[in-house]
Amino acid sequence: MTALSVQDLRAGYDPDLSIVKGVSFNVAQGETVCVLGPNGAGKSTLIKALAGQVPVHGGHVSLGGKNVTGLRSHALVRQGLGFVPQTENIFASLTIRENLQIAAELLPKTARAQRIDAMFEMFPDLGTRPAEVAGALSGGQRQMLAAARALLTEPEVLMLDEPSAGLSPKLVAQVFDTLARIAARGVTLILVEQNVRAALAITKRALVLVDGQLAHDGPTEALHDGALLGRLFLGQRDEASA
Ligand SMILES: Nc1ncnc2c1ncn2[C@@H]1O[C@H](COP(=O)(O)OP(=O)(O)OP(=O)(O)O)[C@@H](O)[C@H]1O
Ligand SMILES: [Mg+2]
């Protein structure tokens, strides 16, 4: 079953300038896919467009078989989409619990406390210090809190934009361990990553975005030696895959 279907998506900040220039791919339920590409390729724009935070100029997006093209972010969350942005993904001045309470406002009142407890169970590092101010957390713990906020609404599809950016190797390992646990629960994951090595370790399939278009869509193994990835980043298209 297809969790997310993207057909000829065009999107961008300015109506006259598409940054995402006709991107098509399908993600199966429970699949983990990484999106790679050089800086400025449009990875964040693509994922933000799918999350309802950048205007869609054309194409078609469906989530769990339902047409969700052009829906805004709150509506998409209700349809089962979770999104962890690249920056500003937590409220640094609020406590861990308050961060989760805000995310829980999208849920029915009766479900909120139970879902927050479920997140504390899943992320014991957060559960042991609910009253701590989020700004005082380590980079890895902040990413966990950001993931917990997105997972609170029990998304079918979770998209994360560079969850390991700026983290030490130890914290990168911690974040990827968390992502592997989320994937093991059957959540469909779409992961934008600069840390190619770490991303390739937990994903079987990679999309490579170059200048707003897919240059490659195929098994991550093909990218392990780095030579193909290097050529793709420099602009070569992998016609056999994309
Ligand atoms: N808020 C914005 N308003 C206008 N243009 C933007 C905005 N954010 C990004 N862009 C432009 O969109 C293009 C793609 O940027 P985007 O952030 O999607 O790339 P990226 O692949 O995520 O890069 P990185 O690897 O550096 O995160 C760039 O030319 C950028 O200048
Ligand atoms: Mg980006």
mmCIF file of C-alpha atoms and ligand atoms in Angstrom:
data_model
loop_
_atom_site.group_PDB
_atom_site.id
_atom_site.type_symbol
_atom_site.label_atom_id
_atom_site.label_comp_id
_atom_site.label_asym_id
_atom_site.label_seq_id
_atom_site.Cartn_x
_atom_site.Cartn_y
_atom_site.Cartn_z
ATOM 1 C CA MET A 1 0.000 0.000 0.000
ATOM 2 C CA THR A 2 1.246 3.475 -0.911
ATOM 3 C CA ALA A 3 1.600 5.854 2.039
ATOM 4 C CA LEU A 4 2.587 8.923 0.050
ATOM 5 C CA SER A 5 2.280 9.574 -3.652
ATOM 6 C CA VAL A 6 3.845 12.664 -5.225
ATOM 7 C CA GLN A 7 3.204 13.361 -8.914
ATOM 8 C CA ASP A 8 4.881 16.170 -10.855
ATOM 9 C CA LEU A 9 5.036 18.406 -7.798
ATOM 10 C CA ARG A 10 6.012 22.000 -8.403
ATOM 11 C CA ALA A 11 6.365 24.352 -5.469
ATOM 12 C CA GLY A 12 8.138 27.490 -4.304
ATOM 13 C CA TYR A 13 7.944 30.626 -2.214
ATOM 14 C CA ASP A 14 7.252 33.000 -5.125
ATOM 15 C CA PRO A 15 4.370 32.133 -7.501
ATOM 16 C CA ASP A 16 6.589 32.931 -10.505
ATOM 17 C CA LEU A 17 9.535 30.795 -9.399
ATOM 18 C CA SER A 18 9.243 27.073 -8.762
ATOM 19 C CA ILE A 19 12.104 25.735 -6.625
ATOM 20 C CA VAL A 20 10.697 22.185 -6.812
ATOM 21 C CA LYS A 21 10.409 21.587 -10.554
ATOM 22 C CA GLY A 22 8.290 18.529 -11.236
ATOM 23 C CA VAL A 23 9.115 15.829 -8.701
ATOM 24 C CA SER A 24 7.414 12.400 -8.716
ATOM 25 C CA PHE A 25 7.844 9.483 -6.323
ATOM 26 C CA ASN A 26 5.825 7.027 -4.256
ATOM 27 C CA VAL A 27 6.619 5.821 -0.748
ATOM 28 C CA ALA A 28 5.177 2.539 0.470
ATOM 29 C CA GLN A 29 3.682 2.128 3.930
ATOM 30 C CA GLY A 30 6.444 1.384 6.453
ATOM 31 C CA GLU A 31 9.237 2.300 4.044
ATOM 32 C CA THR A 32 12.185 4.493 5.092
ATOM 33 C CA VAL A 33 13.499 6.801 2.380
ATOM 34 C CA CYS A 34 16.250 9.405 2.502
ATOM 35 C CA VAL A 35 16.415 12.546 0.403
ATOM 36 C CA LEU A 36 19.945 13.652 -0.445
ATOM 37 C CA GLY A 37 21.273 16.506 -2.541
ATOM 38 C CA PRO A 38 23.618 19.463 -2.557
ATOM 39 C CA ASN A 39 22.951 22.628 -0.550
ATOM 40 C CA GLY A 40 20.253 24.711 -2.176
ATOM 41 C CA ALA A 41 18.903 21.794 -4.234
ATOM 42 C CA GLY A 42 15.422 22.336 -2.788
ATOM 43 C CA LYS A 43 15.258 19.478 -0.271
ATOM 44 C CA SER A 44 13.776 21.620 2.501
ATOM 45 C CA THR A 45 11.431 23.311 0.044
ATOM 46 C CA LEU A 46 10.191 19.917 -1.188
ATOM 47 C CA ILE A 47 9.555 18.590 2.305
ATOM 48 C CA LYS A 48 7.968 21.875 3.460
ATOM 49 C CA ALA A 49 5.687 21.849 0.403
ATOM 50 C CA LEU A 50 4.636 18.293 1.336
ATOM 51 C CA ALA A 51 4.026 19.527 4.898
ATOM 52 C CA GLY A 52 1.794 22.387 3.716
ATOM 53 C CA GLN A 53 4.260 25.144 4.567
ATOM 54 C CA VAL A 54 5.334 26.231 1.077
ATOM 55 C CA PRO A 55 2.853 27.024 -1.736
ATOM 56 C CA VAL A 56 2.243 24.206 -4.219
ATOM 57 C CA HIS A 57 2.245 25.453 -7.832
ATOM 58 C CA GLY A 58 1.125 22.249 -9.492
ATOM 59 C CA GLY A 59 1.043 18.485 -9.445
ATOM 60 C CA HIS A 60 -0.683 16.039 -7.169
ATOM 61 C CA VAL A 61 -0.037 14.690 -3.667
ATOM 62 C CA SER A 62 -1.943 11.919 -1.942
ATOM 63 C CA LEU A 63 -1.560 10.574 1.559
ATOM 64 C CA GLY A 64 -2.912 7.124 2.358
ATOM 65 C CA GLY A 65 -4.812 7.237 -0.935
ATOM 66 C CA LYS A 66 -6.501 10.585 -0.191
ATOM 67 C CA ASN A 67 -5.877 13.666 -2.287
ATOM 68 C CA VAL A 68 -4.179 16.223 -0.010
ATOM 69 C CA THR A 69 -2.739 18.540 -2.698
ATOM 70 C CA GLY A 70 -2.378 22.085 -1.366
ATOM 71 C CA LEU A 71 -3.742 21.375 2.124
ATOM 72 C CA ARG A 72 -2.283 23.515 4.923
ATOM 73 C CA SER A 73 -0.131 22.074 7.662
ATOM 74 C CA HIS A 74 -2.805 21.556 10.350
ATOM 75 C CA ALA A 75 -5.082 19.757 7.927
ATOM 76 C CA LEU A 76 -2.189 17.521 6.871
ATOM 77 C CA VAL A 77 -1.417 16.629 10.488
ATOM 78 C CA ARG A 78 -5.041 15.521 10.840
ATOM 79 C CA GLN A 79 -4.570 13.364 7.738
ATOM 80 C CA GLY A 80 -1.636 11.552 9.357
ATOM 81 C CA LEU A 81 1.417 13.563 8.389
ATOM 82 C CA GLY A 82 4.153 14.473 10.885
ATOM 83 C CA PHE A 83 6.898 16.987 10.111
ATOM 84 C CA VAL A 84 10.055 17.978 11.965
ATOM 85 C CA PRO A 85 11.468 21.147 10.358
ATOM 86 C CA GLN A 86 15.190 21.799 9.917
ATOM 87 C CA THR A 87 15.216 24.739 12.349
ATOM 88 C CA GLU A 88 12.969 26.180 15.035
ATOM 89 C CA ASN A 89 11.383 22.812 15.719
ATOM 90 C CA ILE A 90 10.927 23.335 19.485
ATOM 91 C CA PHE A 91 10.050 26.246 21.789
ATOM 92 C CA ALA A 92 13.353 26.799 23.636
ATOM 93 C CA SER A 93 11.864 28.959 26.394
ATOM 94 C CA LEU A 94 9.145 26.444 27.323
ATOM 95 C CA THR A 95 9.517 23.219 29.290
ATOM 96 C CA ILE A 96 9.575 19.760 27.739
ATOM 97 C CA ARG A 97 6.018 19.130 28.910
ATOM 98 C CA GLU A 98 4.765 22.468 27.590
ATOM 99 C CA ASN A 99 6.322 21.725 24.196
ATOM 100 C CA LEU A 100 4.371 18.472 24.060
ATOM 101 C CA GLN A 101 1.175 20.090 25.368
ATOM 102 C CA ILE A 102 1.196 22.595 22.500
ATOM 103 C CA ALA A 103 1.601 19.806 19.949
ATOM 104 C CA ALA A 104 -1.180 17.858 21.721
ATOM 105 C CA GLU A 105 -3.698 20.650 21.146
ATOM 106 C CA LEU A 106 -4.444 19.110 17.758
ATOM 107 C CA LEU A 107 -5.714 15.968 19.516
ATOM 108 C CA PRO A 108 -9.093 15.469 21.182
ATOM 109 C CA LYS A 109 -8.895 16.673 24.829
ATOM 110 C CA THR A 110 -9.396 13.187 26.252
ATOM 111 C CA ALA A 111 -6.435 11.746 24.333
ATOM 112 C CA ARG A 112 -3.833 14.387 25.186
ATOM 113 C CA ALA A 113 -2.440 13.265 28.565
ATOM 114 C CA GLN A 114 -2.195 9.662 27.445
ATOM 115 C CA ARG A 115 -0.292 10.553 24.266
ATOM 116 C CA ILE A 116 2.138 12.779 26.212
ATOM 117 C CA ASP A 117 2.767 9.873 28.608
ATOM 118 C CA ALA A 118 3.346 7.580 25.626
ATOM 119 C CA MET A 119 6.027 9.987 24.354
ATOM 120 C CA PHE A 120 7.696 10.074 27.799
ATOM 121 C CA GLU A 121 7.745 6.276 27.698
ATOM 122 C CA MET A 122 9.246 6.233 24.215
ATOM 123 C CA PHE A 123 11.841 8.893 25.089
ATOM 124 C CA PRO A 124 12.864 8.232 28.710
ATOM 125 C CA ASP A 125 15.480 11.020 28.459
ATOM 126 C CA LEU A 126 12.571 13.449 28.210
ATOM 127 C CA GLY A 127 10.286 11.598 30.622
ATOM 128 C CA THR A 128 12.696 11.924 33.527
ATOM 129 C CA ARG A 129 12.775 15.736 33.291
ATOM 130 C CA PRO A 130 9.411 17.059 32.030
ATOM 131 C CA ALA A 131 9.852 20.421 33.812
ATOM 132 C CA GLU A 132 13.232 21.188 32.240
ATOM 133 C CA VAL A 133 13.365 24.147 29.863
ATOM 134 C CA ALA A 134 13.872 22.834 26.318
ATOM 135 C CA GLY A 135 16.591 25.395 25.601
ATOM 136 C CA ALA A 136 18.779 23.692 28.230
ATOM 137 C CA LEU A 137 18.729 20.317 26.449
ATOM 138 C CA SER A 138 21.592 18.899 24.392
ATOM 139 C CA GLY A 139 21.299 19.015 20.615
ATOM 140 C CA GLY A 140 20.387 15.320 20.482
ATOM 141 C CA GLN A 141 17.742 15.700 23.177
ATOM 142 C CA ARG A 142 16.267 18.685 21.338
ATOM 143 C CA GLN A 143 15.922 16.552 18.216
ATOM 144 C CA MET A 144 14.218 13.877 20.304
ATOM 145 C CA LEU A 145 11.795 16.462 21.679
ATOM 146 C CA ALA A 146 11.119 17.702 18.140
ATOM 147 C CA ALA A 147 10.474 14.118 17.018
ATOM 148 C CA ALA A 148 8.251 13.492 20.054
ATOM 149 C CA ARG A 149 6.187 16.596 19.205
ATOM 150 C CA ALA A 150 5.649 15.258 15.688
ATOM 151 C CA LEU A 151 4.946 11.687 16.838
ATOM 152 C CA LEU A 152 2.412 12.782 19.420
ATOM 153 C CA THR A 153 -0.371 12.833 16.845
ATOM 154 C CA GLU A 154 0.518 9.276 15.726
ATOM 155 C CA PRO A 155 1.423 10.120 12.126
ATOM 156 C CA GLU A 156 1.445 7.421 9.448
ATOM 157 C CA VAL A 157 4.177 9.321 7.636
ATOM 158 C CA LEU A 158 6.910 11.231 9.456
ATOM 159 C CA MET A 159 9.192 13.628 7.562
ATOM 160 C CA LEU A 160 12.341 14.995 9.176
ATOM 161 C CA ASP A 161 14.589 17.710 7.774
ATOM 162 C CA GLU A 162 18.240 17.118 8.737
ATOM 163 C CA PRO A 163 17.704 15.812 12.263
ATOM 164 C CA SER A 164 21.448 15.280 12.739
ATOM 165 C CA ALA A 165 22.606 18.730 11.592
ATOM 166 C CA GLY A 166 25.170 20.275 13.905
ATOM 167 C CA LEU A 167 25.358 17.290 16.264
ATOM 168 C CA SER A 168 28.475 15.526 17.520
ATOM 169 C CA PRO A 169 29.064 11.991 16.162
ATOM 170 C CA LYS A 170 27.808 10.506 19.444
ATOM 171 C CA LEU A 171 24.569 12.484 19.281
ATOM 172 C CA VAL A 172 24.172 11.671 15.576
ATOM 173 C CA ALA A 173 24.277 7.996 16.532
ATOM 174 C CA GLN A 174 21.659 8.635 19.234
ATOM 175 C CA VAL A 175 19.322 10.407 16.804
ATOM 176 C CA PHE A 176 19.673 7.642 14.195
ATOM 177 C CA ASP A 177 19.041 5.037 16.842
ATOM 178 C CA THR A 178 15.823 6.882 17.705
ATOM 179 C CA LEU A 179 14.834 7.015 14.025
ATOM 180 C CA ALA A 180 15.446 3.286 13.643
ATOM 181 C CA ARG A 181 13.146 2.666 16.628
ATOM 182 C CA ILE A 182 10.442 4.863 15.077
ATOM 183 C CA ALA A 183 10.772 3.000 11.770
ATOM 184 C CA ALA A 184 10.546 -0.325 13.604
ATOM 185 C CA ARG A 185 7.092 0.733 14.833
ATOM 186 C CA GLY A 186 5.925 0.804 11.242
ATOM 187 C CA VAL A 187 5.956 4.569 10.764
ATOM 188 C CA THR A 188 6.806 5.555 7.183
ATOM 189 C CA LEU A 189 9.898 7.796 7.340
ATOM 190 C CA ILE A 190 11.136 10.407 4.896
ATOM 191 C CA LEU A 191 14.445 11.773 5.976
ATOM 192 C CA VAL A 192 16.361 14.701 4.488
ATOM 193 C CA GLU A 193 19.993 14.278 5.447
ATOM 194 C CA GLN A 194 23.411 15.844 4.836
ATOM 195 C CA ASN A 195 25.014 13.042 6.802
ATOM 196 C CA VAL A 196 24.984 10.621 3.886
ATOM 197 C CA ARG A 197 26.741 7.819 5.714
ATOM 198 C CA ALA A 198 24.331 7.842 8.669
ATOM 199 C CA ALA A 199 21.285 8.120 6.390
ATOM 200 C CA LEU A 200 22.411 5.243 4.199
ATOM 201 C CA ALA A 201 22.751 3.056 7.275
ATOM 202 C CA ILE A 202 19.033 3.170 8.081
ATOM 203 C CA THR A 203 17.455 3.604 4.646
ATOM 204 C CA LYS A 204 17.223 1.146 1.774
ATOM 205 C CA ARG A 205 16.172 3.727 -0.767
ATOM 206 C CA ALA A 206 17.484 7.171 -1.608
ATOM 207 C CA LEU A 207 16.102 10.033 -3.635
ATOM 208 C CA VAL A 208 18.701 12.500 -4.882
ATOM 209 C CA LEU A 209 17.397 15.989 -5.558
ATOM 210 C CA VAL A 210 19.504 18.316 -7.702
ATOM 211 C CA ASP A 211 18.276 21.748 -8.765
ATOM 212 C CA GLY A 212 14.680 20.959 -7.865
ATOM 213 C CA GLN A 213 14.486 17.692 -9.805
ATOM 214 C CA LEU A 214 15.075 14.047 -8.938
ATOM 215 C CA ALA A 215 18.404 12.898 -10.349
ATOM 216 C CA HIS A 216 18.172 9.420 -8.776
ATOM 217 C CA ASP A 217 15.600 7.187 -7.108
ATOM 218 C CA GLY A 218 16.936 3.803 -6.172
ATOM 219 C CA PRO A 219 18.498 1.502 -3.609
ATOM 220 C CA THR A 220 20.944 3.189 -1.230
ATOM 221 C CA GLU A 221 23.527 0.442 -1.895
ATOM 222 C CA ALA A 222 24.233 2.031 -5.277
ATOM 223 C CA LEU A 223 25.414 5.170 -3.454
ATOM 224 C CA HIS A 224 27.626 3.516 -0.853
ATOM 225 C CA ASP A 225 30.932 3.986 -2.671
ATOM 226 C CA GLY A 226 30.284 7.699 -3.073
ATOM 227 C CA ALA A 227 31.378 7.981 -6.706
ATOM 228 C CA LEU A 228 27.861 7.890 -8.157
ATOM 229 C CA LEU A 229 26.638 10.274 -5.467
ATOM 230 C CA GLY A 230 29.450 12.671 -6.318
ATOM 231 C CA ARG A 231 28.551 12.587 -10.011
ATOM 232 C CA LEU A 232 24.853 13.083 -9.223
ATOM 233 C CA PHE A 233 25.593 16.062 -6.971
ATOM 234 C CA LEU A 234 27.589 17.585 -9.821
ATOM 235 C CA GLY A 235 24.578 17.383 -12.098
ATOM 236 C CA GLN A 236 24.658 14.009 -13.837
ATOM 237 C CA ARG A 237 21.238 12.390 -14.070
ATOM 238 C CA ASP A 238 20.822 8.702 -13.391
ATOM 239 C CA GLU A 239 18.329 7.990 -16.174
ATOM 240 C CA ALA A 240 18.132 4.323 -15.282
ATOM 241 C CA SER A 241 16.647 5.082 -11.871
ATOM 242 C CA ALA A 242 14.805 8.425 -11.835
HETATM 243 N N1 LIG B 1 12.016 31.259 2.769
HETATM 244 C C1 LIG B 1 12.513 31.333 1.522
HETATM 245 N N2 LIG B 1 12.113 32.289 0.663
HETATM 246 C C2 LIG B 1 12.594 32.366 -0.598
HETATM 247 N N3 LIG B 1 13.491 31.489 -1.115
HETATM 248 C C3 LIG B 1 13.924 30.508 -0.319
HETATM 249 C C4 LIG B 1 13.472 30.364 1.038
HETATM 250 N N4 LIG B 1 14.079 29.298 1.589
HETATM 251 C C5 LIG B 1 14.872 28.780 0.605
HETATM 252 N N5 LIG B 1 14.776 29.502 -0.531
HETATM 253 C C6 LIG B 1 15.497 29.236 -1.786
HETATM 254 O O1 LIG B 1 15.100 27.958 -2.288
HETATM 255 C C7 LIG B 1 16.219 27.279 -2.858
HETATM 256 C C8 LIG B 1 16.313 25.889 -2.257
HETATM 257 O O2 LIG B 1 16.551 26.008 -0.848
HETATM 258 P P1 LIG B 1 16.297 24.812 0.149
HETATM 259 O O3 LIG B 1 16.429 25.386 1.525
HETATM 260 O O4 LIG B 1 15.058 24.114 -0.206
HETATM 261 O O5 LIG B 1 17.553 23.874 -0.200
HETATM 262 P P2 LIG B 1 18.113 22.608 0.565
HETATM 263 O O6 LIG B 1 18.327 21.566 -0.461
HETATM 264 O O7 LIG B 1 17.259 22.284 1.726
HETATM 265 O O8 LIG B 1 19.543 23.143 1.051
HETATM 266 P P3 LIG B 1 20.374 22.808 2.408
HETATM 267 O O9 LIG B 1 21.088 21.535 2.117
HETATM 268 O O10 LIG B 1 21.327 23.971 2.484
HETATM 269 O O11 LIG B 1 19.437 22.731 3.555
HETATM 270 C C9 LIG B 1 17.435 28.147 -2.609
HETATM 271 O O12 LIG B 1 17.716 28.847 -3.811
HETATM 272 C C10 LIG B 1 16.985 29.111 -1.531
HETATM 273 O O13 LIG B 1 17.631 30.353 -1.681
HETATM 274 MG MG MG B 2 17.541 22.261 3.769
#
